[in-house]
mmCIF file of C-alpha atoms and ligand atoms in Angstrom:
data_model
loop_
_atom_site.group_PDB
_atom_site.id
_atom_site.type_symbol
_atom_site.label_atom_id
_atom_site.label_comp_id
_atom_site.label_asym_id
_atom_site.label_seq_id
_atom_site.Cartn_x
_atom_site.Cartn_y
_atom_site.Cartn_z
ATOM 1 C CA MET A 1 -149.929 54.271 18.089
ATOM 2 C CA LYS A 2 -147.327 52.691 20.326
ATOM 3 C CA LYS A 3 -144.030 54.533 20.293
ATOM 4 C CA LYS A 4 -140.987 52.680 18.998
ATOM 5 C CA SER A 5 -138.349 51.845 21.535
ATOM 6 C CA ALA A 6 -134.692 52.900 21.428
ATOM 7 C CA ILE A 7 -132.082 51.634 23.891
ATOM 8 C CA ILE A 8 -128.707 53.362 24.286
ATOM 9 C CA ILE A 9 -126.182 50.592 24.973
ATOM 10 C CA ILE A 10 -123.142 51.750 26.931
ATOM 11 C CA PRO A 11 -120.405 49.145 27.444
ATOM 12 C CA THR A 12 -118.241 49.896 30.429
ATOM 13 C CA TYR A 13 -114.970 48.630 31.747
ATOM 14 C CA ASN A 14 -113.519 50.739 34.555
ATOM 15 C CA GLU A 15 -115.569 53.825 33.779
ATOM 16 C CA ARG A 16 -116.450 54.777 37.343
ATOM 17 C CA GLU A 17 -115.130 58.298 36.885
ATOM 18 C CA ASN A 18 -117.090 58.844 33.675
ATOM 19 C CA ILE A 19 -120.394 57.026 33.949
ATOM 20 C CA THR A 20 -122.184 59.503 36.237
ATOM 21 C CA ALA A 21 -121.617 62.476 33.936
ATOM 22 C CA THR A 22 -122.346 60.357 30.872
ATOM 23 C CA LEU A 23 -125.725 59.212 32.160
ATOM 24 C CA GLU A 24 -126.535 62.742 33.297
ATOM 25 C CA GLN A 25 -125.950 64.153 29.810
ATOM 26 C CA VAL A 26 -127.548 61.254 27.944
ATOM 27 C CA TYR A 27 -130.731 61.471 30.001
ATOM 28 C CA ALA A 28 -130.847 65.257 29.549
ATOM 29 C CA VAL A 29 -131.104 64.635 25.806
ATOM 30 C CA LEU A 30 -133.430 61.621 26.051
ATOM 31 C CA ARG A 31 -135.958 63.718 27.976
ATOM 32 C CA THR A 32 -136.299 65.968 24.923
ATOM 33 C CA VAL A 33 -137.073 63.027 22.596
ATOM 34 C CA LYS A 34 -140.825 62.772 22.242
ATOM 35 C CA ASN A 35 -141.583 60.251 19.541
ATOM 36 C CA TRP A 36 -139.435 57.386 20.823
ATOM 37 C CA GLN A 37 -139.598 55.419 24.049
ATOM 38 C CA CYS A 38 -135.988 55.638 25.249
ATOM 39 C CA GLY A 39 -133.853 53.796 27.769
ATOM 40 C CA VAL A 40 -130.234 53.007 28.594
ATOM 41 C CA LEU A 41 -128.533 49.628 29.001
ATOM 42 C CA VAL A 42 -125.106 49.577 30.631
ATOM 43 C CA VAL A 43 -123.123 46.397 29.850
ATOM 44 C CA ASP A 44 -120.411 46.046 32.447
ATOM 45 C CA ASP A 45 -117.874 43.217 32.581
ATOM 46 C CA THR A 46 -117.638 43.265 36.375
ATOM 47 C CA SER A 47 -115.195 46.169 36.230
ATOM 48 C CA PRO A 48 -112.535 46.014 38.952
ATOM 49 C CA ASP A 49 -113.388 49.636 39.820
ATOM 50 C CA LYS A 50 -116.997 48.517 40.448
ATOM 51 C CA THR A 51 -118.613 50.741 37.823
ATOM 52 C CA TYR A 52 -121.651 48.430 38.043
ATOM 53 C CA GLU A 53 -122.272 49.311 41.705
ATOM 54 C CA LEU A 54 -122.459 52.960 40.800
ATOM 55 C CA VAL A 55 -124.874 52.146 37.982
ATOM 56 C CA LYS A 56 -127.065 50.209 40.395
ATOM 57 C CA LYS A 57 -127.281 53.298 42.602
ATOM 58 C CA LEU A 58 -128.078 55.514 39.646
ATOM 59 C CA GLN A 59 -130.988 53.228 38.735
ATOM 60 C CA ASN A 60 -132.898 54.964 41.535
ATOM 61 C CA LYS A 61 -132.368 58.286 39.842
ATOM 62 C CA TYR A 62 -133.134 57.425 36.208
ATOM 63 C CA SER A 63 -136.071 55.584 34.698
ATOM 64 C CA ASN A 64 -135.434 52.842 32.170
ATOM 65 C CA LEU A 65 -131.804 52.414 33.205
ATOM 66 C CA HIS A 66 -130.852 48.742 32.827
ATOM 67 C CA LEU A 67 -127.690 46.934 33.807
ATOM 68 C CA PHE A 68 -126.336 43.775 32.188
ATOM 69 C CA LEU A 69 -123.502 42.366 34.224
ATOM 70 C CA ASN A 70 -121.003 39.963 32.632
ATOM 71 C CA LYS A 71 -119.021 37.724 34.936
ATOM 72 C CA ARG A 72 -115.784 38.308 33.097
ATOM 73 C CA LYS A 73 -114.293 40.694 30.553
ATOM 74 C CA ALA A 74 -115.633 39.765 27.122
ATOM 75 C CA GLY A 75 -114.177 42.570 24.978
ATOM 76 C CA LEU A 76 -116.075 45.358 23.251
ATOM 77 C CA GLY A 77 -117.633 43.071 20.627
ATOM 78 C CA GLY A 78 -118.650 40.547 23.243
ATOM 79 C CA ALA A 79 -120.259 43.297 25.316
ATOM 80 C CA TYR A 80 -122.211 44.657 22.340
ATOM 81 C CA LEU A 81 -123.402 41.236 21.171
ATOM 82 C CA LYS A 82 -124.738 40.420 24.632
ATOM 83 C CA GLY A 83 -126.120 43.917 25.105
ATOM 84 C CA MET A 84 -127.918 43.906 21.741
ATOM 85 C CA ALA A 85 -129.381 40.450 22.330
ATOM 86 C CA HIS A 86 -130.691 41.660 25.679
ATOM 87 C CA ALA A 87 -132.033 44.969 24.330
ATOM 88 C CA PHE A 88 -133.787 43.505 21.283
ATOM 89 C CA ASN A 89 -135.006 40.231 22.786
ATOM 90 C CA GLU A 90 -135.693 41.058 26.429
ATOM 91 C CA LEU A 91 -136.282 44.811 26.530
ATOM 92 C CA GLY A 92 -138.287 44.939 23.290
ATOM 93 C CA ALA A 93 -136.070 47.494 21.553
ATOM 94 C CA ASP A 94 -136.638 48.376 17.881
ATOM 95 C CA LEU A 95 -133.387 50.310 17.725
ATOM 96 C CA VAL A 96 -130.180 50.398 19.749
ATOM 97 C CA PHE A 97 -127.391 52.931 19.989
ATOM 98 C CA GLN A 98 -123.730 52.131 20.497
ATOM 99 C CA PHE A 99 -122.337 54.730 22.833
ATOM 100 C CA ASP A 100 -119.051 55.121 24.741
ATOM 101 C CA ALA A 101 -119.125 55.686 28.488
ATOM 102 C CA ASP A 102 -116.436 58.355 28.297
ATOM 103 C CA LEU A 103 -118.488 61.154 26.625
ATOM 104 C CA SER A 104 -116.384 61.023 23.485
ATOM 105 C CA HIS A 105 -119.726 60.754 21.711
ATOM 106 C CA ASP A 106 -121.863 63.877 21.835
ATOM 107 C CA PRO A 107 -125.308 62.785 23.084
ATOM 108 C CA LYS A 108 -126.884 65.932 21.630
ATOM 109 C CA LYS A 109 -126.668 64.222 18.261
ATOM 110 C CA ILE A 110 -129.046 61.422 19.272
ATOM 111 C CA PRO A 111 -132.157 63.173 17.819
ATOM 112 C CA GLN A 112 -130.385 63.528 14.461
ATOM 113 C CA PHE A 113 -129.664 59.792 14.425
ATOM 114 C CA LEU A 114 -133.335 59.115 15.137
ATOM 115 C CA LYS A 115 -134.381 61.368 12.245
ATOM 116 C CA LYS A 116 -132.148 59.426 9.860
ATOM 117 C CA ILE A 117 -133.690 56.169 11.070
ATOM 118 C CA GLU A 118 -137.192 57.611 10.645
ATOM 119 C CA ALA A 119 -136.192 58.562 7.093
ATOM 120 C CA GLY A 120 -135.678 54.877 6.297
ATOM 121 C CA ASN A 121 -132.035 54.200 7.109
ATOM 122 C CA ASP A 122 -131.132 50.954 8.871
ATOM 123 C CA LEU A 123 -127.780 51.911 10.317
ATOM 124 C CA VAL A 124 -126.625 55.420 11.221
ATOM 125 C CA LEU A 125 -122.984 56.243 11.934
ATOM 126 C CA GLY A 126 -121.646 59.112 13.958
ATOM 127 C CA SER A 127 -118.946 60.318 11.588
ATOM 128 C CA ARG A 128 -115.771 62.239 12.328
ATOM 129 C CA TYR A 129 -114.745 62.425 8.679
ATOM 130 C CA ILE A 130 -117.569 64.326 7.010
ATOM 131 C CA PRO A 131 -118.074 68.110 7.189
ATOM 132 C CA GLY A 132 -119.188 69.011 10.700
ATOM 133 C CA GLY A 133 -117.225 66.170 12.269
ATOM 134 C CA SER A 134 -113.705 66.068 13.703
ATOM 135 C CA ILE A 135 -111.154 64.243 15.813
ATOM 136 C CA PRO A 136 -109.614 65.926 18.886
ATOM 137 C CA ASP A 137 -106.789 68.404 18.342
ATOM 138 C CA ASN A 138 -104.942 67.122 21.350
ATOM 139 C CA TRP A 139 -104.695 63.552 20.078
ATOM 140 C CA GLY A 140 -101.080 62.518 19.588
ATOM 141 C CA LEU A 141 -99.769 62.245 16.062
ATOM 142 C CA HIS A 142 -99.729 58.479 16.467
ATOM 143 C CA ARG A 143 -103.423 58.232 17.252
ATOM 144 C CA LYS A 144 -104.434 60.754 14.576
ATOM 145 C CA PHE A 145 -102.412 58.885 11.993
ATOM 146 C CA LEU A 146 -103.923 55.567 12.991
ATOM 147 C CA SER A 147 -107.455 56.856 12.735
ATOM 148 C CA VAL A 148 -107.165 58.949 9.562
ATOM 149 C CA ILE A 149 -104.881 56.647 7.590
ATOM 150 C CA GLY A 150 -106.657 53.608 8.965
ATOM 151 C CA ASN A 151 -109.985 54.847 7.636
ATOM 152 C CA LEU A 152 -108.516 55.856 4.296
ATOM 153 C CA PHE A 153 -106.889 52.448 4.002
ATOM 154 C CA ILE A 154 -110.189 50.722 4.702
ATOM 155 C CA ASN A 155 -111.917 52.924 2.107
ATOM 156 C CA ILE A 156 -109.326 51.949 -0.474
ATOM 157 C CA VAL A 157 -109.105 48.231 0.269
ATOM 158 C CA LEU A 158 -112.867 47.793 0.380
ATOM 159 C CA THR A 159 -113.246 50.317 -2.495
ATOM 160 C CA ASN A 160 -116.184 51.884 -0.732
ATOM 161 C CA PHE A 161 -116.014 55.646 -0.277
ATOM 162 C CA ASN A 162 -119.682 56.102 0.555
ATOM 163 C CA VAL A 163 -118.949 55.501 4.207
ATOM 164 C CA ARG A 164 -116.277 57.816 5.587
ATOM 165 C CA ASP A 165 -115.962 56.683 9.188
ATOM 166 C CA TRP A 166 -115.630 52.908 9.299
ATOM 167 C CA THR A 167 -114.273 52.659 12.802
ATOM 168 C CA THR A 168 -116.620 54.974 14.638
ATOM 169 C CA GLY A 169 -118.103 53.592 17.832
ATOM 170 C CA TYR A 170 -121.127 55.910 17.813
ATOM 171 C CA ARG A 171 -123.937 54.204 15.931
ATOM 172 C CA ALA A 172 -127.647 53.523 15.753
ATOM 173 C CA VAL A 173 -128.607 50.011 14.603
ATOM 174 C CA ASN A 174 -132.105 48.776 13.858
ATOM 175 C CA LYS A 175 -133.334 45.293 14.703
ATOM 176 C CA LYS A 176 -133.301 44.010 11.107
ATOM 177 C CA VAL A 177 -129.575 44.725 10.766
ATOM 178 C CA TYR A 178 -128.839 43.109 14.114
ATOM 179 C CA GLN A 179 -130.763 39.970 13.177
ATOM 180 C CA ALA A 180 -129.035 39.662 9.803
ATOM 181 C CA VAL A 181 -125.486 40.455 10.874
ATOM 182 C CA SER A 182 -124.909 39.319 14.438
ATOM 183 C CA PRO A 183 -125.020 35.527 13.801
ATOM 184 C CA GLU A 184 -121.899 35.971 11.632
ATOM 185 C CA LEU A 185 -119.897 37.768 14.301
ATOM 186 C CA THR A 186 -119.772 35.211 17.060
ATOM 187 C CA THR A 187 -116.176 34.028 16.624
ATOM 188 C CA GLU A 188 -113.304 35.122 18.821
ATOM 189 C CA ARG A 189 -111.971 37.498 16.165
ATOM 190 C CA PHE A 190 -114.960 39.804 16.646
ATOM 191 C CA SER A 191 -114.891 39.859 20.426
ATOM 192 C CA GLY A 192 -112.806 43.048 20.467
ATOM 193 C CA TYR A 193 -112.929 46.272 18.459
ATOM 194 C CA THR A 194 -112.935 44.385 15.133
ATOM 195 C CA PHE A 195 -116.603 43.844 15.897
ATOM 196 C CA GLN A 196 -117.231 47.406 14.697
ATOM 197 C CA ILE A 197 -115.781 47.107 11.227
ATOM 198 C CA GLY A 198 -117.065 43.551 10.764
ATOM 199 C CA PHE A 199 -120.578 44.624 11.719
ATOM 200 C CA LEU A 200 -120.570 47.608 9.373
ATOM 201 C CA HIS A 201 -119.032 45.775 6.425
ATOM 202 C CA LYS A 202 -121.475 42.890 6.664
ATOM 203 C CA ALA A 203 -124.427 45.248 6.984
ATOM 204 C CA ILE A 204 -123.368 47.103 3.825
ATOM 205 C CA SER A 205 -122.732 43.836 1.943
ATOM 206 C CA LYS A 206 -126.250 42.723 2.774
ATOM 207 C CA GLY A 207 -127.640 45.898 1.250
ATOM 208 C CA PHE A 208 -128.801 47.740 4.370
ATOM 209 C CA LYS A 209 -129.155 51.489 4.115
ATOM 210 C CA VAL A 210 -126.398 53.395 5.925
ATOM 211 C CA ALA A 211 -126.272 57.123 6.706
ATOM 212 C CA GLU A 212 -123.799 59.326 8.579
ATOM 213 C CA VAL A 213 -124.305 62.104 11.108
ATOM 214 C CA PRO A 214 -121.269 64.338 11.772
ATOM 215 C CA PHE A 215 -120.005 64.830 15.310
ATOM 216 C CA HIS A 216 -116.949 66.225 17.073
ATOM 217 C CA PHE A 217 -115.189 63.384 18.855
ATOM 218 C CA LYS A 218 -114.060 64.569 22.295
ATOM 219 C CA ASP A 219 -111.114 62.963 24.010
ATOM 220 C CA ARG A 220 -112.097 61.019 27.124
ATOM 221 C CA ASN A 221 -111.905 62.989 30.393
ATOM 222 C CA PHE A 222 -110.710 60.186 32.638
ATOM 223 C CA GLY A 223 -109.033 56.846 32.224
ATOM 224 C CA LYS A 224 -107.304 55.324 29.233
ATOM 225 C CA SER A 225 -108.531 54.039 25.892
ATOM 226 C CA LYS A 226 -108.704 50.265 25.838
ATOM 227 C CA ILE A 227 -107.795 50.053 22.199
ATOM 228 C CA GLY A 228 -104.703 47.948 21.484
ATOM 229 C CA PRO A 229 -102.622 46.010 18.937
ATOM 230 C CA GLU A 230 -105.221 43.212 18.866
ATOM 231 C CA TYR A 231 -107.490 45.668 17.117
ATOM 232 C CA ILE A 232 -105.040 46.671 14.408
ATOM 233 C CA LYS A 233 -104.052 43.098 13.624
ATOM 234 C CA ASN A 234 -107.578 41.692 13.519
ATOM 235 C CA THR A 235 -108.918 44.653 11.545
ATOM 236 C CA LEU A 236 -106.205 44.282 8.925
ATOM 237 C CA LEU A 237 -106.864 40.553 8.686
ATOM 238 C CA TYR A 238 -110.578 41.152 8.414
ATOM 239 C CA ILE A 239 -110.559 43.728 5.634
ATOM 240 C CA MET A 240 -107.941 41.865 3.575
ATOM 241 C CA LYS A 241 -109.916 38.648 3.838
ATOM 242 C CA ALA A 242 -113.227 40.366 3.111
ATOM 243 C CA ARG A 243 -111.754 42.028 0.033
ATOM 244 C CA LEU A 244 -110.231 38.805 -1.300
ATOM 245 C CA GLN A 245 -113.542 37.027 -0.859
ATOM 246 C CA GLU A 246 -115.261 39.802 -2.799
ATOM 247 C CA ILE A 247 -112.725 39.521 -5.599
ATOM 248 C CA PHE A 248 -113.064 35.734 -5.810
ATOM 249 C CA LYS A 249 -116.811 36.114 -6.045
ATOM 250 C CA ASN A 250 -116.472 38.723 -8.798
ATOM 251 C CA ARG A 251 -117.672 37.573 -12.226
ATOM 252 C CA ILE A 252 -115.023 39.439 -14.189
ATOM 253 C CA PHE A 253 -112.290 37.924 -12.059
ATOM 254 C CA LYS A 254 -113.659 34.430 -12.723
ATOM 255 C CA PHE A 255 -113.966 35.204 -16.425
ATOM 256 C CA LEU A 256 -110.287 36.205 -16.522
ATOM 257 C CA VAL A 257 -109.183 33.072 -14.662
ATOM 258 C CA VAL A 258 -111.219 30.844 -16.987
ATOM 259 C CA GLY A 259 -109.771 32.649 -20.008
ATOM 260 C CA SER A 260 -106.227 32.103 -18.726
ATOM 261 C CA VAL A 261 -106.912 28.416 -18.160
ATOM 262 C CA GLY A 262 -108.237 28.269 -21.723
ATOM 263 C CA ALA A 263 -105.085 29.906 -23.069
ATOM 264 C CA PHE A 264 -102.994 27.387 -21.154
ATOM 265 C CA VAL A 265 -105.057 24.486 -22.526
ATOM 266 C CA GLN A 266 -104.625 25.846 -26.027
ATOM 267 C CA LEU A 267 -100.850 26.256 -25.832
ATOM 268 C CA SER A 268 -100.158 22.945 -24.114
ATOM 269 C CA THR A 269 -102.452 20.779 -26.250
ATOM 270 C CA LEU A 270 -101.049 22.393 -29.385
ATOM 271 C CA GLN A 271 -97.708 20.745 -28.598
ATOM 272 C CA ILE A 272 -99.401 17.330 -28.503
ATOM 273 C CA TRP A 273 -101.592 17.719 -31.589
ATOM 274 C CA ARG A 274 -98.598 18.912 -33.556
ATOM 275 C CA LEU A 275 -96.933 15.545 -33.107
ATOM 276 C CA LEU A 276 -99.965 13.812 -34.615
ATOM 277 C CA PHE A 277 -101.511 16.102 -37.188
ATOM 278 C CA PRO A 278 -100.612 18.712 -39.811
ATOM 279 C CA PHE A 279 -100.194 22.160 -38.299
ATOM 280 C CA GLN A 280 -103.515 23.632 -39.518
ATOM 281 C CA LEU A 281 -105.520 20.783 -37.981
ATOM 282 C CA ALA A 282 -103.438 20.809 -34.768
ATOM 283 C CA PHE A 283 -104.041 24.534 -34.470
ATOM 284 C CA PHE A 284 -107.779 24.110 -34.901
ATOM 285 C CA LEU A 285 -107.938 21.269 -32.344
ATOM 286 C CA ALA A 286 -105.983 23.301 -29.783
ATOM 287 C CA ILE A 287 -108.337 26.270 -30.158
ATOM 288 C CA GLU A 288 -111.371 24.017 -29.888
ATOM 289 C CA GLY A 289 -109.923 22.477 -26.726
ATOM 290 C CA ALA A 290 -109.690 25.953 -25.214
ATOM 291 C CA VAL A 291 -113.240 26.730 -26.327
ATOM 292 C CA ILE A 292 -114.553 23.569 -24.641
ATOM 293 C CA SER A 293 -112.617 24.312 -21.442
ATOM 294 C CA ASN A 294 -113.912 27.900 -21.422
ATOM 295 C CA PHE A 295 -117.477 26.778 -22.041
ATOM 296 C CA ILE A 296 -117.475 24.257 -19.206
ATOM 297 C CA PHE A 297 -115.761 26.453 -16.596
ATOM 298 C CA ASN A 298 -117.820 29.510 -17.457
ATOM 299 C CA ASN A 299 -121.012 27.492 -17.186
ATOM 300 C CA PHE A 300 -120.201 25.886 -13.847
ATOM 301 C CA TRP A 301 -118.233 28.716 -12.222
ATOM 302 C CA THR A 302 -118.351 32.195 -13.787
ATOM 303 C CA PHE A 303 -122.067 31.938 -14.553
ATOM 304 C CA SER A 304 -122.932 29.241 -12.033
ATOM 305 C CA ASP A 305 -125.930 31.352 -10.995
ATOM 306 C CA ARG A 306 -127.245 31.167 -14.576
ATOM 307 C CA LYS A 307 -126.284 27.539 -15.386
ATOM 308 C CA LEU A 308 -127.630 26.233 -18.684
ATOM 309 C CA GLN A 309 -130.106 23.369 -18.832
ATOM 310 C CA SER A 310 -128.735 20.250 -20.506
ATOM 311 C CA LYS A 311 -131.170 20.572 -23.403
ATOM 312 C CA GLN A 312 -129.638 23.973 -24.196
ATOM 313 C CA TYR A 313 -126.062 22.693 -24.288
ATOM 314 C CA PHE A 314 -125.931 22.046 -28.022
ATOM 315 C CA SER A 315 -127.315 25.366 -29.250
ATOM 316 C CA LYS A 316 -125.472 27.369 -26.606
ATOM 317 C CA PHE A 317 -122.197 25.625 -27.412
ATOM 318 C CA LEU A 318 -122.676 26.608 -31.055
ATOM 319 C CA GLN A 319 -123.291 30.223 -29.979
ATOM 320 C CA PHE A 320 -120.219 30.020 -27.787
ATOM 321 C CA ASN A 321 -118.120 28.908 -30.761
ATOM 322 C CA LEU A 322 -119.474 31.773 -32.839
ATOM 323 C CA ALA A 323 -118.693 34.244 -30.047
ATOM 324 C CA SER A 324 -115.129 32.890 -29.743
ATOM 325 C CA GLY A 325 -114.772 33.075 -33.535
ATOM 326 C CA GLY A 326 -115.980 36.657 -33.300
ATOM 327 C CA SER A 327 -113.156 37.612 -30.962
ATOM 328 C CA ILE A 328 -110.611 36.002 -33.324
ATOM 329 C CA ILE A 329 -112.068 38.030 -36.188
ATOM 330 C CA ILE A 330 -111.867 41.195 -34.051
ATOM 331 C CA GLN A 331 -108.193 40.504 -33.355
ATOM 332 C CA GLN A 332 -107.412 39.881 -37.032
ATOM 333 C CA LEU A 333 -109.338 42.944 -38.094
ATOM 334 C CA ILE A 334 -107.531 45.235 -35.672
ATOM 335 C CA ALA A 335 -104.147 43.870 -36.720
ATOM 336 C CA PHE A 336 -105.111 44.344 -40.365
ATOM 337 C CA LEU A 337 -106.485 47.872 -39.971
ATOM 338 C CA GLY A 338 -103.594 48.925 -37.762
ATOM 339 C CA GLU A 339 -101.042 47.729 -40.268
ATOM 340 C CA MET A 340 -102.884 49.353 -43.150
ATOM 341 C CA TYR A 341 -103.481 52.775 -41.631
ATOM 342 C CA LEU A 342 -100.722 53.207 -39.045
ATOM 343 C CA GLY A 343 -98.132 50.792 -40.361
ATOM 344 C CA LEU A 344 -95.581 48.506 -38.750
ATOM 345 C CA PHE A 345 -92.650 50.068 -36.944
ATOM 346 C CA ASP A 346 -90.690 49.745 -33.723
ATOM 347 C CA LEU A 347 -91.993 51.735 -30.766
ATOM 348 C CA PHE A 348 -89.416 51.337 -28.011
ATOM 349 C CA THR A 349 -86.976 48.855 -26.565
ATOM 350 C CA LEU A 350 -87.335 47.564 -23.034
ATOM 351 C CA PRO A 351 -84.066 48.132 -21.183
ATOM 352 C CA ILE A 352 -82.087 45.214 -19.698
ATOM 353 C CA ILE A 353 -83.961 42.450 -21.571
ATOM 354 C CA ASN A 354 -83.488 44.352 -24.842
ATOM 355 C CA PHE A 355 -86.930 43.472 -26.121
ATOM 356 C CA THR A 356 -88.346 45.728 -28.798
ATOM 357 C CA ILE A 357 -92.050 46.516 -28.786
ATOM 358 C CA ASP A 358 -93.383 47.284 -32.238
ATOM 359 C CA THR A 359 -96.805 48.413 -33.395
ATOM 360 C CA GLY A 360 -97.605 44.807 -34.369
ATOM 361 C CA THR A 361 -97.395 43.799 -30.690
ATOM 362 C CA MET A 362 -99.531 46.776 -29.828
ATOM 363 C CA TYR A 363 -102.258 45.813 -32.327
ATOM 364 C CA ALA A 364 -102.237 42.275 -30.941
ATOM 365 C CA VAL A 365 -102.635 43.473 -27.345
ATOM 366 C CA VAL A 366 -105.380 45.927 -28.275
ATOM 367 C CA GLY A 367 -107.087 43.198 -30.298
ATOM 368 C CA ILE A 368 -106.971 40.736 -27.413
ATOM 369 C CA LEU A 369 -108.397 43.324 -24.992
ATOM 370 C CA ILE A 370 -111.255 44.306 -27.295
ATOM 371 C CA GLY A 371 -111.836 40.626 -28.064
ATOM 372 C CA MET A 372 -112.150 40.016 -24.311
ATOM 373 C CA PHE A 373 -114.689 42.806 -24.010
ATOM 374 C CA TRP A 374 -116.659 41.268 -26.835
ATOM 375 C CA ASN A 375 -116.476 37.819 -25.242
ATOM 376 C CA PHE A 376 -117.677 39.041 -21.872
ATOM 377 C CA PHE A 377 -120.505 40.927 -23.549
ATOM 378 C CA ALA A 378 -121.574 37.867 -25.576
ATOM 379 C CA TYR A 379 -121.397 35.572 -22.527
ATOM 380 C CA SER A 380 -123.301 37.773 -20.129
ATOM 381 C CA LYS A 381 -125.859 39.281 -22.525
ATOM 382 C CA ILE A 382 -126.464 36.415 -24.951
ATOM 383 C CA ILE A 383 -125.233 32.984 -23.897
ATOM 384 C CA TRP A 384 -125.737 33.229 -20.149
ATOM 385 C CA LYS A 385 -128.354 35.943 -20.422
ATOM 386 C CA LYS A 386 -130.062 36.810 -17.159
ATOM 387 C CA GLN A 387 -133.443 35.098 -17.104
ATOM 388 C CA ASN A 388 -136.441 36.956 -15.769
ATOM 389 C CA LYS A 389 -137.637 35.128 -12.686
ATOM 390 C CA ALA A 390 -141.320 35.207 -13.722
ATOM 391 C CA HIS A 391 -142.122 32.350 -16.104
HETATM 392 N N1 GDP B 1 -118.135 45.812 28.861
HETATM 393 C C1 GDP B 1 -116.983 46.137 28.244
HETATM 394 N N2 GDP B 1 -116.771 47.402 27.830
HETATM 395 C C2 GDP B 1 -115.622 47.706 27.197
HETATM 396 C C3 GDP B 1 -114.604 46.740 26.958
HETATM 397 N N3 GDP B 1 -113.581 47.360 26.304
HETATM 398 C C4 GDP B 1 -113.953 48.650 26.154
HETATM 399 N N4 GDP B 1 -115.162 48.865 26.710
HETATM 400 C C5 GDP B 1 -115.958 50.114 26.744
HETATM 401 O O1 GDP B 1 -116.207 50.479 25.401
HETATM 402 C C6 GDP B 1 -116.173 51.900 25.263
HETATM 403 C C7 GDP B 1 -115.104 52.273 24.231
HETATM 404 O O2 GDP B 1 -113.821 52.000 24.738
HETATM 405 P P1 GDP B 1 -112.645 53.071 24.712
HETATM 406 O O3 GDP B 1 -111.533 52.499 25.490
HETATM 407 O O4 GDP B 1 -113.170 54.401 25.114
HETATM 408 O O5 GDP B 1 -112.251 53.049 23.186
HETATM 409 P P2 GDP B 1 -111.925 54.306 22.267
HETATM 410 O O6 GDP B 1 -113.027 55.295 22.463
HETATM 411 O O7 GDP B 1 -111.903 53.742 20.888
HETATM 412 O O8 GDP B 1 -110.612 54.799 22.713
HETATM 413 C C8 GDP B 1 -115.894 52.458 26.632
HETATM 414 O O9 GDP B 1 -117.111 52.819 27.218
HETATM 415 C C9 GDP B 1 -115.231 51.281 27.367
HETATM 416 O O10 GDP B 1 -115.437 51.298 28.745
HETATM 417 C C10 GDP B 1 -114.837 45.415 27.416
HETATM 418 O O11 GDP B 1 -114.024 44.511 27.260
HETATM 419 N N5 GDP B 1 -116.031 45.160 28.035
HETATM 420 MG MG1 MG B 2 -113.735 56.135 24.034
#
């Protein structure tokens, strides 16, 4: 059987002092890999220090050493997008690695990455934040803080703690992930280091399997890191935006918005009906207005993926009314039981506004919350029940 092909992509910008040692050590490891056909692709942006000329010379020494030369500096993301396109489409790679030219990434870990890929993972991360991994001791407080707190912040905002090292630049990426994710990363925002987090987040959102391999990040020997404020700003913008989009797509969020609109409809129309009708009737009409509003918005927004057919409208609207009635009964029942068994008394007074909370308020709030649970259950399990695809 033909061996699968893995290409180590190394972007370089002024890495003349590092690239020789890097290639030396990478090739020493690649020679020990038996079940993959391996090669290296250096993506250089016509570095002023002429890194690319050195690479051209080294091509005589190493087999399967490719060079992709960009006319001008395209940023880290730009370099990886071009490098991956070249590796997958021209060099026939099945898998690529992202690897720094400065030996911060320990090449001895490459076989472990390959094992994780062979085990069925699509994307493997070299991780500094799982046992067996670390960041350099000699990093300044500033850089340590940025990396540790930055990663923690990303974990929290994206509420995903499965991945510990979101910003790592040491990765193995299979072709499927590249094909699914890269078309969404072509804008200017991803041309720099934000490419890394955008790539990873989109891969996870699309359900690709991600694994981590620990490694000790070594500080670069020569030269300076090219990371800058562009990165921090664009990364912040990216994760905030990604999170907001996730929230807006969330069914429970939509359910809550629709419910609030319903409450607003009920309160405002009540004022109008009261001018025209006796209070009981006005009250009923206002509630029914909210029910209709909730039914329509839930059907076309919250459960837009399970939209009802028009012939179902009548029976489902009846069910919807029963469900809404059910939550009113729940609220009444809780108020009634609370009053009977615990009684009505003041709990505490809010300072400044001097507003006293009593147990009656508490029963009402508890009733509304449980009523909401009931409503969401009835909507998602009965009225807009998930249909099995097979008919
Ligand atoms: N081709 C190319 N490579 C870049 C660019 N910016 C950074 N690199 C390379 O990407 C790798 C990571 O950059 P580095 O400055 O070490 O970032 P750090 O490890 O996060 O501090 C290094 O090999 C750099 O030479 C760029 O604009 N173009
Ligand atoms: Mg580096």
